[in-house]
Amino acid sequence: MKAKKTLLAVVAAGALFLSACSGGGASGGDAGGDGGGDGGLIGVAMPTKSSERWIQDGNAVKEQLEEQGYTVDLQYAEDDIPTQVSQVENMITKGAEALIIAAIDGTTLSQVLDDAAAADIPVIAYDRLIRDSENVNYYASFDNFLVGQQQAWSVLNGLGLAELDGTAIEGAPAGPFNIELFAGSLDDNNAFFFFNGAMDVLQPLIDDGTLVVKSDQTDIEQVATLRWDGETAQSRMEDILTANYSDGTTVNAVLSPYDGISRGIISALTDAGYSVGEGWPVISGQDAEIDSVKAINSGEQFATIFKDTRELAAVAVDMAVALLNGEEPEVNNTEDYDNGVKVVPSFLLDPVIVVKDNITSVLVDSGYWTQEEIDG
Ligand code: BGC
């Protein structure tokens, strides 16, 4: 660590770092004590700007690191794996002291992480676990299995079968209800946690006939959506409607793992002649993206799962700063996130279900969105 910092002090002898250096932080402090405020470079790799949540994440991480005196190299790879690999390589070459990475494909970074390890650069997996590498130091995320359960609970709530915490409602309608299932991208470890969490709730109801999947597509491989792409989901939903619901039956609910996918599903339903109101299905989501919050307000989407990107950023930033100060980052899970090589120590935050009724208390009162943004 000391050698790296000395090297960094040399590399960093530019105007940018002068103020920090004159403050006495960067030059030759002990191995552990000079992480905060020394103006060191931290690389932040995000998957894509095409989804709003990653923009919020990137901005929050950058802002919070800069507040602590770090310099941030924030890069987006537009969901292109080689681009992300070369961005991370570039961060290492530029002398990054730590890397915070939200991977596009959790299995493709092994080589570049070997390079990071060789340069003694700690790596924090941001929200998505990086798989198949020894060189992932910590993982900052949400309780992703719970996210999936919450998505399923929100669907059941919309159907009148359960409370939002999953408790069964007495005297609930017997059904059967037609449901179709969507999952995320199979190269994202989270997709499995979300789907497994959701199926933990839904499978018993499919087994007892309360829920019916007319397409019969219930395996994650069948219902996955490459790169979480909304248009891919839209065309799969169109195919499902044509193949299974042309006989006058209707789909009553759609399990969707992400707001962008939900919007694709909504387009397919609208194109097929469904309209909001009687006969419009219950649709879940995730990320509280502004267009989907509006859609919840208008009744197109039933719920989303809010994961406060500001809090996640704070966890990742604290981890990076602790590591640079030679301290151990705080974790609250050392069991669940096995990346294929080791269990990565994790800090998991709690996700929150948002439905029309609590948009204001959860999203507006916390300052995540303004009422104007939601109404606009
Ligand atoms: C994240 C979700 C997000 C999805 C698509 C997942 O890894 O955990 O919040 O909806 O990627 O971007």
CSV table of N, CA and C in Angstrom, one decimal, residues 154-155 158-159 177-180 237 241 245 249-255 262 265-270 272-284 295 298-303:
chain,number,residue,atom,x,y,z
A,154,SER,N,-45.8,-7.6,-4.2
A,154,SER,CA,-46.5,-6.4,-4.8
A,154,SER,C,-47.5,-6.9,-5.8
A,155,VAL,N,-47.1,-8.0,-6.6
A,155,VAL,CA,-48.0,-8.5,-7.5
A,155,VAL,C,-49.2,-9.2,-6.8
A,158,GLY,N,-51.5,-6.5,-5.6
A,158,GLY,CA,-52.4,-5.9,-6.7
A,158,GLY,C,-53.5,-6.8,-7.0
A,159,LEU,N,-53.3,-8.1,-6.9
A,159,LEU,CA,-54.4,-9.1,-7.2
A,159,LEU,C,-55.3,-9.3,-6.0
A,177,PHE,N,-55.7,-16.7,-11.3
A,177,PHE,CA,-55.2,-15.5,-12.1
A,177,PHE,C,-54.1,-15.9,-13.0
A,178,ASN,N,-54.2,-15.4,-14.2
A,178,ASN,CA,-53.1,-15.6,-15.2
A,178,ASN,C,-52.0,-14.7,-15.0
A,179,ILE,N,-50.8,-15.3,-14.9
A,179,ILE,CA,-49.6,-14.5,-14.6
A,179,ILE,C,-48.5,-14.8,-15.7
A,180,GLU,N,-47.7,-13.9,-16.1
A,180,GLU,CA,-46.5,-14.2,-16.9
A,180,GLU,C,-45.3,-13.6,-16.2
A,237,MET,N,-43.2,-10.2,-24.7
A,237,MET,CA,-44.6,-10.1,-24.2
A,237,MET,C,-45.6,-10.1,-25.4
A,241,LEU,N,-48.6,-12.8,-25.7
A,241,LEU,CA,-50.0,-12.5,-25.9
A,241,LEU,C,-50.6,-13.1,-27.1
A,245,TYR,N,-53.0,-15.7,-25.5
A,245,TYR,CA,-54.1,-14.9,-25.0
A,245,TYR,C,-55.0,-14.4,-26.2
A,249,THR,N,-59.0,-14.9,-23.4
A,249,THR,CA,-58.5,-14.8,-22.0
A,249,THR,C,-57.6,-13.6,-21.8
A,250,THR,N,-57.4,-13.2,-20.6
A,250,THR,CA,-56.5,-12.0,-20.4
A,250,THR,C,-55.5,-12.4,-19.4
A,251,VAL,N,-54.3,-11.6,-19.5
A,251,VAL,CA,-53.3,-11.8,-18.5
A,251,VAL,C,-53.6,-10.8,-17.3
A,252,ASN,N,-53.6,-11.4,-16.1
A,252,ASN,CA,-54.0,-10.6,-14.9
A,252,ASN,C,-52.8,-10.0,-14.2
A,253,ALA,N,-51.6,-10.5,-14.4
A,253,ALA,CA,-50.4,-10.0,-13.7
A,253,ALA,C,-49.2,-10.3,-14.4
A,254,VAL,N,-48.2,-9.5,-14.3
A,254,VAL,CA,-46.9,-9.7,-14.9
A,254,VAL,C,-45.8,-9.4,-13.9
A,255,LEU,N,-45.0,-10.4,-13.6
A,255,LEU,CA,-43.8,-10.2,-12.7
A,255,LEU,C,-42.7,-9.6,-13.6
A,262,SER,N,-40.7,-3.3,-17.4
A,262,SER,CA,-42.1,-3.1,-17.2
A,262,SER,C,-42.7,-2.1,-18.3
A,265,ILE,N,-43.3,-4.1,-21.3
A,265,ILE,CA,-44.4,-4.9,-21.2
A,265,ILE,C,-45.7,-4.1,-21.3
A,266,ILE,N,-45.7,-2.9,-20.8
A,266,ILE,CA,-46.8,-2.0,-20.9
A,266,ILE,C,-47.1,-1.6,-22.3
A,267,SER,N,-46.0,-1.4,-23.1
A,267,SER,CA,-46.2,-1.1,-24.5
A,267,SER,C,-46.9,-2.2,-25.3
A,268,ALA,N,-46.4,-3.4,-24.9
A,268,ALA,CA,-46.9,-4.6,-25.6
A,268,ALA,C,-48.4,-4.8,-25.3
A,269,LEU,N,-48.8,-4.6,-24.0
A,269,LEU,CA,-50.2,-4.7,-23.6
A,269,LEU,C,-51.1,-3.7,-24.3
A,270,THR,N,-50.6,-2.4,-24.3
A,270,THR,CA,-51.3,-1.3,-25.0
A,270,THR,C,-51.5,-1.7,-26.4
A,272,ALA,N,-51.7,-4.4,-27.8
A,272,ALA,CA,-52.6,-5.6,-27.9
A,272,ALA,C,-54.0,-5.2,-27.6
A,273,GLY,N,-54.2,-4.0,-27.2
A,273,GLY,CA,-55.6,-3.5,-27.0
A,273,GLY,C,-56.0,-3.4,-25.5
A,274,TYR,N,-55.1,-3.8,-24.6
A,274,TYR,CA,-55.4,-3.6,-23.2
A,274,TYR,C,-55.5,-2.1,-22.9
A,275,SER,N,-56.3,-1.7,-21.9
A,275,SER,CA,-56.2,-0.3,-21.5
A,275,SER,C,-56.4,-0.2,-20.0
A,276,VAL,N,-55.8,0.8,-19.4
A,276,VAL,CA,-55.8,0.9,-17.9
A,276,VAL,C,-57.2,1.0,-17.4
A,277,GLY,N,-57.4,0.3,-16.3
A,277,GLY,CA,-58.8,0.2,-15.8
A,277,GLY,C,-59.1,-1.3,-15.6
A,278,GLU,N,-60.4,-1.6,-15.7
A,278,GLU,CA,-60.8,-3.0,-15.7
A,278,GLU,C,-60.0,-3.9,-16.7
A,279,GLY,N,-59.5,-5.0,-16.2
A,279,GLY,CA,-58.8,-5.9,-17.1
A,279,GLY,C,-57.3,-5.5,-17.4
A,280,TRP,N,-56.9,-4.5,-16.8
A,280,TRP,CA,-55.4,-4.1,-16.9
A,280,TRP,C,-54.6,-4.9,-15.9
A,281,PRO,N,-53.5,-5.6,-16.3
A,281,PRO,CA,-52.9,-6.4,-15.3
A,281,PRO,C,-52.0,-5.7,-14.3
A,282,VAL,N,-51.7,-6.4,-13.2
A,282,VAL,CA,-50.9,-5.9,-12.2
A,282,VAL,C,-49.4,-6.1,-12.6
A,283,ILE,N,-48.6,-5.0,-12.6
A,283,ILE,CA,-47.2,-5.2,-13.1
A,283,ILE,C,-46.2,-4.6,-12.0
A,284,SER,N,-45.2,-5.4,-11.8
A,284,SER,CA,-44.2,-5.0,-10.8
A,284,SER,C,-43.1,-4.3,-11.5
A,295,ALA,N,-45.9,6.2,-14.1
A,295,ALA,CA,-46.8,5.1,-14.6
A,295,ALA,C,-47.5,4.5,-13.4
A,298,SER,N,-50.3,6.8,-12.7
A,298,SER,CA,-51.4,6.8,-13.7
A,298,SER,C,-52.1,5.4,-13.7
A,299,GLY,N,-51.6,4.5,-12.9
A,299,GLY,CA,-52.2,3.1,-12.8
A,299,GLY,C,-51.7,2.1,-13.9
A,300,GLU,N,-50.7,2.5,-14.7
A,300,GLU,CA,-50.2,1.6,-15.7
A,300,GLU,C,-49.3,0.5,-15.0
A,301,GLN,N,-48.5,1.0,-14.1
A,301,GLN,CA,-47.6,0.0,-13.3
A,301,GLN,C,-48.2,0.0,-11.9
A,302,PHE,N,-48.1,-1.2,-11.3
A,302,PHE,CA,-48.7,-1.2,-9.9
A,302,PHE,C,-47.7,-0.8,-8.8
A,303,ALA,N,-46.4,-1.3,-9.0
A,303,ALA,CA,-45.4,-1.1,-8.0
A,303,ALA,C,-44.0,-1.0,-8.5
